[in-house]
GROMACS .gro file of N, CA, C and O in nm:
model
  476
    1UNK      N    1  -1.942  -0.272  -0.551
    1UNK     CA    2  -1.865  -0.335  -0.442
    1UNK      C    3  -1.752  -0.270  -0.419
    1UNK      O    4  -1.671  -0.236  -0.507
    2UNK      N    5  -1.726  -0.210  -0.300
    2UNK     CA    6  -1.610  -0.134  -0.260
    2UNK      C    7  -1.460  -0.236  -0.257
    2UNK      O    8  -1.495  -0.336  -0.225
    3UNK      N    9  -1.383  -0.173  -0.303
    3UNK     CA   10  -1.245  -0.240  -0.319
    3UNK      C   11  -1.184  -0.226  -0.187
    3UNK      O   12  -1.212  -0.145  -0.085
    4UNK      N   13  -1.121  -0.349  -0.156
    4UNK     CA   14  -1.027  -0.356  -0.038
    4UNK      C   15  -0.875  -0.314  -0.025
    4UNK      O   16  -0.813  -0.368  -0.138
    5UNK      N   17  -0.838  -0.246   0.039
    5UNK     CA   18  -0.694  -0.196   0.057
    5UNK      C   19  -0.628  -0.250   0.189
    5UNK      O   20  -0.665  -0.207   0.270
    6UNK      N   21  -0.513  -0.316   0.168
    6UNK     CA   22  -0.430  -0.364   0.279
    6UNK      C   23  -0.325  -0.246   0.307
    6UNK      O   24  -0.248  -0.229   0.188
    7UNK      N   25  -0.325  -0.163   0.406
    7UNK     CA   26  -0.235  -0.064   0.444
    7UNK      C   27  -0.135  -0.089   0.542
    7UNK      O   28  -0.182  -0.133   0.653
    8UNK      N   29  -0.005  -0.086   0.503
    8UNK     CA   30   0.102  -0.105   0.604
    8UNK      C   31   0.196   0.001   0.628
    8UNK      O   32   0.246   0.054   0.528
    9UNK      N   33   0.213   0.013   0.756
    9UNK     CA   34   0.273   0.136   0.787
    9UNK      C   35   0.309   0.137   0.938
    9UNK      O   36   0.215   0.123   0.997
   10UNK      N   37   0.444   0.148   0.964
   10UNK     CA   38   0.475   0.138   1.118
   10UNK      C   39   0.431   0.269   1.180
   10UNK      O   40   0.455   0.249   1.332
   11UNK      N   41   0.401   0.378   1.138
   11UNK     CA   42   0.360   0.493   1.212
   11UNK      C   43   0.204   0.474   1.229
   11UNK      O   44   0.123   0.506   1.113
   12UNK      N   45   0.152   0.475   1.354
   12UNK     CA   46   0.014   0.480   1.373
   12UNK      C   47  -0.051   0.607   1.323
   12UNK      O   48  -0.178   0.597   1.295
   13UNK      N   49   0.004   0.728   1.357
   13UNK     CA   50  -0.037   0.834   1.288
   13UNK      C   51  -0.072   0.842   1.145
   13UNK      O   52  -0.170   0.888   1.090
   14UNK      N   53   0.014   0.773   1.085
   14UNK     CA   54  -0.008   0.767   0.916
   14UNK      C   55  -0.112   0.686   0.881
   14UNK      O   56  -0.192   0.709   0.809
   15UNK      N   57  -0.125   0.572   0.950
   15UNK     CA   58  -0.244   0.465   0.953
   15UNK      C   59  -0.380   0.553   0.987
   15UNK      O   60  -0.465   0.531   0.910
   16UNK      N   61  -0.368   0.640   1.097
   16UNK     CA   62  -0.521   0.703   1.131
   16UNK      C   63  -0.559   0.795   1.025
   16UNK      O   64  -0.651   0.801   0.991
   17UNK      N   65  -0.435   0.873   0.972
   17UNK     CA   66  -0.483   0.971   0.854
   17UNK      C   67  -0.529   0.902   0.719
   17UNK      O   68  -0.612   0.935   0.684
   18UNK      N   69  -0.457   0.772   0.693
   18UNK     CA   70  -0.507   0.706   0.564
   18UNK      C   71  -0.651   0.648   0.600
   18UNK      O   72  -0.719   0.645   0.517
   19UNK      N   73  -0.680   0.591   0.718
   19UNK     CA   74  -0.803   0.546   0.742
   19UNK      C   75  -0.909   0.676   0.721
   19UNK      O   76  -1.025   0.650   0.675
   20UNK      N   77  -0.899   0.787   0.779
   20UNK     CA   78  -0.966   0.904   0.764
   20UNK      C   79  -0.986   0.941   0.601
   20UNK      O   80  -1.090   0.977   0.584
   21UNK      N   81  -0.889   0.940   0.552
   21UNK     CA   82  -0.894   0.994   0.412
   21UNK      C   83  -0.935   0.898   0.292
   21UNK      O   84  -0.998   0.904   0.218
   22UNK      N   85  -0.895   0.756   0.325
   22UNK     CA   86  -0.938   0.641   0.224
   22UNK      C   87  -1.055   0.554   0.273
   22UNK      O   88  -1.127   0.492   0.193
   23UNK      N   89  -1.089   0.570   0.400
   23UNK     CA   90  -1.187   0.477   0.448
   23UNK      C   91  -1.325   0.516   0.400
   23UNK      O   92  -1.422   0.420   0.403
   24UNK      N   93  -1.331   0.630   0.351
   24UNK     CA   94  -1.477   0.674   0.305
   24UNK      C   95  -1.496   0.588   0.165
   24UNK      O   96  -1.612   0.601   0.125
   25UNK      N   97  -1.397   0.574   0.096
   25UNK     CA   98  -1.406   0.539  -0.030
   25UNK      C   99  -1.362   0.369  -0.037
   25UNK      O  100  -1.426   0.297  -0.144
   26UNK      N  101  -1.286   0.330   0.052
   26UNK     CA  102  -1.247   0.175   0.018
   26UNK      C  103  -1.256   0.123   0.167
   26UNK      O  104  -1.270   0.196   0.269
   27UNK      N  105  -1.268  -0.032   0.159
   27UNK     CA  106  -1.260  -0.115   0.293
   27UNK      C  107  -1.115  -0.110   0.320
   27UNK      O  108  -1.026  -0.152   0.239
   28UNK      N  109  -1.066  -0.067   0.441
   28UNK     CA  110  -0.927  -0.077   0.464
   28UNK      C  111  -0.910  -0.190   0.584
   28UNK      O  112  -0.971  -0.194   0.674
   29UNK      N  113  -0.794  -0.252   0.546
   29UNK     CA  114  -0.739  -0.358   0.643
   29UNK      C  115  -0.608  -0.280   0.692
   29UNK      O  116  -0.514  -0.270   0.588
   30UNK      N  117  -0.559  -0.249   0.816
   30UNK     CA  118  -0.440  -0.193   0.840
   30UNK      C  119  -0.354  -0.254   0.937
   30UNK      O  120  -0.407  -0.329   1.023
   31UNK      N  121  -0.232  -0.244   0.920
   31UNK     CA  122  -0.132  -0.304   1.024
   31UNK      C  123  -0.009  -0.238   1.030
   31UNK      O  124   0.042  -0.162   0.918
   32UNK      N  125   0.054  -0.223   1.165
   32UNK     CA  126   0.165  -0.160   1.162
   32UNK      C  127   0.291  -0.266   1.164
   32UNK      O  128   0.402  -0.226   1.173
   33UNK      N  129   0.258  -0.371   1.156
   33UNK     CA  130   0.352  -0.498   1.184
   33UNK      C  131   0.370  -0.556   1.042
   33UNK      O  132   0.271  -0.625   0.996
   34UNK      N  133   0.501  -0.509   0.988
   34UNK     CA  134   0.509  -0.572   0.849
   34UNK      C  135   0.516  -0.735   0.850
   34UNK      O  136   0.469  -0.783   0.758
   35UNK      N  137   0.554  -0.787   0.950
   35UNK     CA  138   0.546  -0.937   0.947
   35UNK      C  139   0.409  -0.997   0.963
   35UNK      O  140   0.407  -1.127   0.929
   36UNK      N  141   0.309  -0.929   0.962
   36UNK     CA  142   0.176  -0.956   0.946
   36UNK      C  143   0.108  -0.952   0.809
   36UNK      O  144   0.004  -1.019   0.811
   37UNK      N  145   0.210  -0.883   0.730
   37UNK     CA  146   0.123  -0.875   0.578
   37UNK      C  147   0.097  -0.998   0.507
   37UNK      O  148  -0.019  -0.995   0.459
   38UNK      N  149   0.194  -1.075   0.493
   38UNK     CA  150   0.156  -1.223   0.442
   38UNK      C  151   0.017  -1.280   0.459
   38UNK      O  152  -0.050  -1.318   0.399
   39UNK      N  153   0.012  -1.299   0.630
   39UNK     CA  154  -0.098  -1.348   0.682
   39UNK      C  155  -0.217  -1.280   0.637
   39UNK      O  156  -0.319  -1.339   0.611
   40UNK      N  157  -0.237  -1.152   0.649
   40UNK     CA  158  -0.328  -1.070   0.626
   40UNK      C  159  -0.380  -1.060   0.460
   40UNK      O  160  -0.482  -1.086   0.418
   41UNK      N  161  -0.277  -1.058   0.379
   41UNK     CA  162  -0.300  -1.076   0.238
   41UNK      C  163  -0.367  -1.206   0.204
   41UNK      O  164  -0.459  -1.208   0.126
   42UNK      N  165  -0.311  -1.303   0.258
   42UNK     CA  166  -0.385  -1.434   0.249
   42UNK      C  167  -0.523  -1.430   0.282
   42UNK      O  168  -0.634  -1.489   0.215
   43UNK      N  169  -0.545  -1.400   0.415
   43UNK     CA  170  -0.671  -1.397   0.469
   43UNK      C  171  -0.773  -1.298   0.409
   43UNK      O  172  -0.884  -1.337   0.386
   44UNK      N  173  -0.718  -1.169   0.394
   44UNK     CA  174  -0.830  -1.060   0.369
   44UNK      C  175  -0.833  -1.046   0.194
   44UNK      O  176  -0.922  -0.997   0.147
   45UNK      N  177  -0.725  -1.090   0.118
   45UNK     CA  178  -0.725  -1.089  -0.013
   45UNK      C  179  -0.769  -0.953  -0.068
   45UNK      O  180  -0.855  -0.933  -0.132
   46UNK      N  181  -0.689  -0.854  -0.040
   46UNK     CA  182  -0.693  -0.724  -0.066
   46UNK      C  183  -0.689  -0.716  -0.242
   46UNK      O  184  -0.635  -0.798  -0.307
   47UNK      N  185  -0.764  -0.585  -0.290
   47UNK     CA  186  -0.731  -0.561  -0.429
   47UNK      C  187  -0.615  -0.476  -0.435
   47UNK      O  188  -0.562  -0.466  -0.549
   48UNK      N  189  -0.549  -0.436  -0.343
   48UNK     CA  190  -0.428  -0.342  -0.345
   48UNK      C  191  -0.369  -0.335  -0.212
   48UNK      O  192  -0.431  -0.357  -0.116
   49UNK      N  193  -0.236  -0.334  -0.223
   49UNK     CA  194  -0.161  -0.316  -0.100
   49UNK      C  195  -0.086  -0.189  -0.111
   49UNK      O  196  -0.007  -0.159  -0.208
   50UNK      N  197  -0.101  -0.098   0.006
   50UNK     CA  198  -0.041   0.025   0.017
   50UNK      C  199   0.079   0.016   0.119
   50UNK      O  200   0.027  -0.012   0.244
   51UNK      N  201   0.201   0.029   0.077
   51UNK     CA  202   0.285  -0.014   0.201
   51UNK      C  203   0.403   0.091   0.203
   51UNK      O  204   0.468   0.124   0.107
   52UNK      N  205   0.440   0.117   0.317
   52UNK     CA  206   0.561   0.203   0.350
   52UNK      C  207   0.670   0.127   0.303
   52UNK      O  208   0.687  -0.010   0.303
   53UNK      N  209   0.770   0.193   0.287
   53UNK     CA  210   0.903   0.121   0.256
   53UNK      C  211   1.019   0.123   0.359
   53UNK      O  212   1.064  -0.009   0.396
   54UNK      N  213   1.023   0.214   0.456
   54UNK     CA  214   1.126   0.207   0.548
   54UNK      C  215   1.051   0.187   0.670
   54UNK      O  216   0.998   0.249   0.749
   55UNK      N  217   1.069   0.061   0.724
   55UNK     CA  218   0.990   0.005   0.833
   55UNK      C  219   1.101  -0.085   0.903
   55UNK      O  220   1.210  -0.135   0.847
   56UNK      N  221   1.093  -0.092   1.044
   56UNK     CA  222   1.204  -0.139   1.116
   56UNK      C  223   1.231  -0.302   1.116
   56UNK      O  224   1.340  -0.337   1.071
   57UNK      N  225   1.135  -0.378   1.106
   57UNK     CA  226   1.162  -0.529   1.099
   57UNK      C  227   1.172  -0.579   0.982
   57UNK      O  228   1.245  -0.681   0.935
   58UNK      N  229   1.081  -0.541   0.877
   58UNK     CA  230   1.092  -0.571   0.731
   58UNK      C  231   1.049  -0.457   0.649
   58UNK      O  232   0.937  -0.414   0.654
   59UNK      N  233   1.138  -0.431   0.562
   59UNK     CA  234   1.142  -0.313   0.491
   59UNK      C  235   1.045  -0.361   0.362
   59UNK      O  236   1.002  -0.464   0.333
   60UNK      N  237   0.980  -0.255   0.314
   60UNK     CA  238   0.892  -0.251   0.181
   60UNK      C  239   0.959  -0.343   0.076
   60UNK      O  240   0.869  -0.415   0.001
   61UNK      N  241   1.072  -0.325   0.029
   61UNK     CA  242   1.142  -0.421  -0.062
   61UNK      C  243   1.139  -0.570  -0.019
   61UNK      O  244   1.117  -0.662  -0.115
   62UNK      N  245   1.148  -0.590   0.086
   62UNK     CA  246   1.158  -0.743   0.149
   62UNK      C  247   1.020  -0.796   0.116
   62UNK      O  248   1.001  -0.895   0.075
   63UNK      N  249   0.928  -0.711   0.140
   63UNK     CA  250   0.766  -0.746   0.156
   63UNK      C  251   0.731  -0.769   0.004
   63UNK      O  252   0.668  -0.854  -0.009
   64UNK      N  253   0.788  -0.670  -0.080
   64UNK     CA  254   0.742  -0.683  -0.224
   64UNK      C  255   0.790  -0.806  -0.286
   64UNK      O  256   0.718  -0.888  -0.340
   65UNK      N  257   0.925  -0.869  -0.239
   65UNK     CA  258   0.983  -0.966  -0.278
   65UNK      C  259   0.881  -1.092  -0.226
   65UNK      O  260   0.869  -1.195  -0.302
   66UNK      N  261   0.850  -1.097  -0.104
   66UNK     CA  262   0.788  -1.193  -0.051
   66UNK      C  263   0.650  -1.218  -0.111
   66UNK      O  264   0.583  -1.335  -0.147
   67UNK      N  265   0.565  -1.096  -0.152
   67UNK     CA  266   0.450  -1.095  -0.200
   67UNK      C  267   0.464  -1.145  -0.348
   67UNK      O  268   0.370  -1.212  -0.398
   68UNK      N  269   0.553  -1.119  -0.417
   68UNK     CA  270   0.595  -1.139  -0.542
   68UNK      C  271   0.616  -1.304  -0.574
   68UNK      O  272   0.573  -1.353  -0.658
   69UNK      N  273   0.701  -1.330  -0.464
   69UNK     CA  274   0.719  -1.485  -0.457
   69UNK      C  275   0.614  -1.600  -0.421
   69UNK      O  276   0.631  -1.698  -0.425
   70UNK      N  277   0.490  -1.537  -0.382
   70UNK     CA  278   0.388  -1.629  -0.354
   70UNK      C  279   0.266  -1.638  -0.446
   70UNK      O  280   0.227  -1.522  -0.501
   71UNK      N  281   0.241  -1.732  -0.503
   71UNK     CA  282   0.142  -1.754  -0.599
   71UNK      C  283   0.007  -1.681  -0.547
   71UNK      O  284  -0.066  -1.640  -0.647
   72UNK      N  285  -0.025  -1.687  -0.435
   72UNK     CA  286  -0.150  -1.660  -0.389
   72UNK      C  287  -0.142  -1.467  -0.387
   72UNK      O  288  -0.258  -1.414  -0.383
   73UNK      N  289  -0.025  -1.412  -0.372
   73UNK     CA  290  -0.037  -1.265  -0.360
   73UNK      C  291   0.040  -1.186  -0.477
   73UNK      O  292   0.037  -1.074  -0.468
   74UNK      N  293   0.124  -1.280  -0.579
   74UNK     CA  294   0.184  -1.226  -0.677
   74UNK      C  295   0.115  -1.110  -0.759
   74UNK      O  296   0.177  -1.007  -0.813
   75UNK      N  297  -0.008  -1.126  -0.791
   75UNK     CA  298  -0.078  -1.033  -0.864
   75UNK      C  299  -0.170  -0.937  -0.795
   75UNK      O  300  -0.249  -0.845  -0.861
   76UNK      N  301  -0.129  -0.920  -0.658
   76UNK     CA  302  -0.210  -0.802  -0.600
   76UNK      C  303  -0.128  -0.680  -0.613
   76UNK      O  304  -0.001  -0.670  -0.592
   77UNK      N  305  -0.172  -0.574  -0.670
   77UNK     CA  306  -0.087  -0.466  -0.703
   77UNK      C  307  -0.055  -0.392  -0.567
   77UNK      O  308  -0.117  -0.390  -0.470
   78UNK      N  309   0.062  -0.343  -0.562
   78UNK     CA  310   0.131  -0.277  -0.482
   78UNK      C  311   0.186  -0.147  -0.496
   78UNK      O  312   0.239  -0.121  -0.606
   79UNK      N  313   0.158  -0.043  -0.404
   79UNK     CA  314   0.173   0.090  -0.420
   79UNK      C  315   0.262   0.140  -0.297
   79UNK      O  316   0.216   0.109  -0.192
   80UNK      N  317   0.384   0.159  -0.319
   80UNK     CA  318   0.467   0.216  -0.202
   80UNK      C  319   0.429   0.365  -0.165
   80UNK      O  320   0.402   0.434  -0.258
   81UNK      N  321   0.413   0.364  -0.027
   81UNK     CA  322   0.379   0.516   0.012
   81UNK      C  323   0.514   0.548   0.094
   81UNK      O  324   0.526   0.485   0.189
   82UNK      N  325   0.579   0.646   0.053
   82UNK     CA  326   0.719   0.659   0.127
   82UNK      C  327   0.753   0.813   0.133
   82UNK      O  328   0.737   0.891   0.024
   83UNK      N  329   0.836   0.851   0.259
   83UNK     CA  330   0.878   0.969   0.240
   83UNK      C  331   0.999   0.974   0.153
   83UNK      O  332   1.067   1.070   0.143
   84UNK      N  333   1.061   0.870   0.113
   84UNK     CA  334   1.168   0.838   0.028
   84UNK      C  335   1.145   0.895  -0.103
   84UNK      O  336   1.241   0.916  -0.183
   85UNK      N  337   1.030   0.911  -0.164
   85UNK     CA  338   0.969   0.952  -0.291
   85UNK      C  339   0.965   1.103  -0.263
   85UNK      O  340   0.869   1.147  -0.214
   86UNK      N  341   1.026   1.164  -0.380
   86UNK     CA  342   1.014   1.312  -0.394
   86UNK      C  343   0.859   1.349  -0.433
   86UNK      O  344   0.788   1.260  -0.512
   87UNK      N  345   0.772   1.449  -0.366
   87UNK     CA  346   0.644   1.490  -0.399
   87UNK      C  347   0.630   1.523  -0.549
   87UNK      O  348   0.540   1.471  -0.599
   88UNK      N  349   0.745   1.569  -0.618
   88UNK     CA  350   0.730   1.601  -0.755
   88UNK      C  351   0.720   1.477  -0.845
   88UNK      O  352   0.665   1.494  -0.945
   89UNK      N  353   0.765   1.337  -0.789
   89UNK     CA  354   0.752   1.243  -0.849
   89UNK      C  355   0.629   1.151  -0.829
   89UNK      O  356   0.599   1.033  -0.856
   90UNK      N  357   0.519   1.225  -0.757
   90UNK     CA  358   0.403   1.138  -0.700
   90UNK      C  359   0.316   1.089  -0.808
   90UNK      O  360   0.243   0.966  -0.780
   91UNK      N  361   0.305   1.140  -0.920
   91UNK     CA  362   0.227   1.087  -1.027
   91UNK      C  363   0.272   0.983  -1.129
   91UNK      O  364   0.207   0.904  -1.180
   92UNK      N  365   0.409   0.962  -1.113
   92UNK     CA  366   0.486   0.868  -1.178
   92UNK      C  367   0.605   0.790  -1.124
   92UNK      O  368   0.673   0.722  -1.166
   93UNK      N  369   0.628   0.799  -0.989
   93UNK     CA  370   0.724   0.762  -0.924
   93UNK      C  371   0.737   0.592  -0.911
   93UNK      O  372   0.644   0.549  -0.914
   94UNK      N  373   0.850   0.551  -0.912
   94UNK     CA  374   0.885   0.414  -0.880
   94UNK      C  375   0.980   0.379  -0.791
   94UNK      O  376   1.082   0.474  -0.774
   95UNK      N  377   0.991   0.278  -0.724
   95UNK     CA  378   1.105   0.241  -0.616
   95UNK      C  379   1.111   0.079  -0.664
   95UNK      O  380   1.004  -0.003  -0.652
   96UNK      N  381   1.239   0.031  -0.696
   96UNK     CA  382   1.259  -0.091  -0.726
   96UNK      C  383   1.160  -0.151  -0.841
   96UNK      O  384   1.104  -0.277  -0.819
   97UNK      N  385   1.127  -0.069  -0.934
   97UNK     CA  386   1.018  -0.121  -1.029
   97UNK      C  387   0.871  -0.151  -0.987
   97UNK      O  388   0.785  -0.163  -1.076
   98UNK      N  389   0.821  -0.097  -0.867
   98UNK     CA  390   0.715  -0.087  -0.837
   98UNK      C  391   0.651   0.069  -0.816
   98UNK      O  392   0.739   0.157  -0.789
   99UNK      N  393   0.538   0.099  -0.854
   99UNK     CA  394   0.492   0.221  -0.839
   99UNK      C  395   0.492   0.261  -0.694
   99UNK      O  396   0.482   0.204  -0.590
  100UNK      N  397   0.528   0.413  -0.683
  100UNK     CA  398   0.539   0.474  -0.558
  100UNK      C  399   0.477   0.597  -0.552
  100UNK      O  400   0.497   0.681  -0.661
  101UNK      N  401   0.449   0.657  -0.429
  101UNK     CA  402   0.404   0.777  -0.437
  101UNK      C  403   0.460   0.837  -0.281
  101UNK      O  404   0.477   0.780  -0.171
  102UNK      N  405   0.485   0.973  -0.286
  102UNK     CA  406   0.533   1.040  -0.151
  102UNK      C  407   0.420   1.045  -0.060
  102UNK      O  408   0.314   1.067  -0.094
  103UNK      N  409   0.469   1.020   0.070
  103UNK     CA  410   0.369   1.057   0.185
  103UNK      C  411   0.319   1.199   0.186
  103UNK      O  412   0.205   1.224   0.246
  104UNK      N  413   0.412   1.311   0.138
  104UNK     CA  414   0.364   1.418   0.125
  104UNK      C  415   0.281   1.458   0.011
  104UNK      O  416   0.224   1.583  -0.009
  105UNK      N  417   0.243   1.368  -0.100
  105UNK     CA  418   0.173   1.396  -0.195
  105UNK      C  419   0.013   1.440  -0.156
  105UNK      O  420  -0.028   1.376  -0.062
  106UNK      N  421  -0.040   1.519  -0.246
  106UNK     CA  422  -0.181   1.554  -0.221
  106UNK      C  423  -0.281   1.429  -0.211
  106UNK      O  424  -0.228   1.339  -0.293
  107UNK      N  425  -0.378   1.432  -0.142
  107UNK     CA  426  -0.457   1.313  -0.150
  107UNK      C  427  -0.517   1.299  -0.271
  107UNK      O  428  -0.548   1.155  -0.304
  108UNK      N  429  -0.549   1.384  -0.354
  108UNK     CA  430  -0.580   1.380  -0.495
  108UNK      C  431  -0.490   1.280  -0.566
  108UNK      O  432  -0.540   1.188  -0.635
  109UNK      N  433  -0.384   1.320  -0.560
  109UNK     CA  434  -0.260   1.219  -0.618
  109UNK      C  435  -0.262   1.084  -0.584
  109UNK      O  436  -0.258   0.983  -0.664
  110UNK      N  437  -0.276   1.060  -0.468
  110UNK     CA  438  -0.278   0.920  -0.405
  110UNK      C  439  -0.388   0.850  -0.446
  110UNK      O  440  -0.391   0.726  -0.489
  111UNK      N  441  -0.503   0.918  -0.440
  111UNK     CA  442  -0.643   0.858  -0.498
  111UNK      C  443  -0.624   0.815  -0.644
  111UNK      O  444  -0.665   0.701  -0.699
  112UNK      N  445  -0.553   0.908  -0.727
  112UNK     CA  446  -0.547   0.889  -0.852
  112UNK      C  447  -0.457   0.759  -0.897
  112UNK      O  448  -0.492   0.661  -0.975
  113UNK      N  449  -0.338   0.766  -0.812
  113UNK     CA  450  -0.259   0.638  -0.823
  113UNK      C  451  -0.321   0.514  -0.789
  113UNK      O  452  -0.298   0.401  -0.852
  114UNK      N  453  -0.403   0.496  -0.681
  114UNK     CA  454  -0.461   0.403  -0.613
  114UNK      C  455  -0.562   0.345  -0.731
  114UNK      O  456  -0.588   0.232  -0.773
  115UNK      N  457  -0.653   0.425  -0.774
  115UNK     CA  458  -0.754   0.427  -0.901
  115UNK      C  459  -0.695   0.360  -1.019
  115UNK      O  460  -0.745   0.259  -1.081
  116UNK      N  461  -0.576   0.412  -1.068
  116UNK     CA  462  -0.507   0.347  -1.180
  116UNK      C  463  -0.475   0.205  -1.157
  116UNK      O  464  -0.464   0.146  -1.251
  117UNK      N  465  -0.407   0.186  -1.048
  117UNK     CA  466  -0.382   0.049  -1.013
  117UNK      C  467  -0.487  -0.066  -1.005
  117UNK      O  468  -0.498  -0.184  -1.033
  118UNK      N  469  -0.605  -0.013  -0.956
  118UNK     CA  470  -0.727  -0.068  -0.943
  118UNK      C  471  -0.787  -0.124  -1.072
  118UNK      O  472  -0.866  -0.191  -1.084
  119UNK      N  473  -0.781  -0.030  -1.160
  119UNK     CA  474  -0.843  -0.029  -1.314
  119UNK      C  475  -0.794  -0.157  -1.364
  119UNK      O  476  -0.700  -0.218  -1.374
   0.00000   0.00000   0.00000
């Protein structure tokens, strides 16, 4: 059974790119609205959340706190995808104690990080 990933990014071009690259391997639920994440996480029950950090209405750190504070979403692995993470740190980067990967990282590195969190 395919794993489901909730992808959150305020840039539609990034969402389109991720759909093209990850959609062949995973079932994706995407949103550009950070304020929709909790509702989608409850409804869709994703196996992983891939989340941008720098978003206008609610940033990734705030989302992480909301997800961790909710008994229904606390155990969903979260991977930050951000331009704030240097590409050289893509295999082991962290932001606020959560795993993070650079938006500029090779797709193979992104897939490896996703698979390690889903394992």
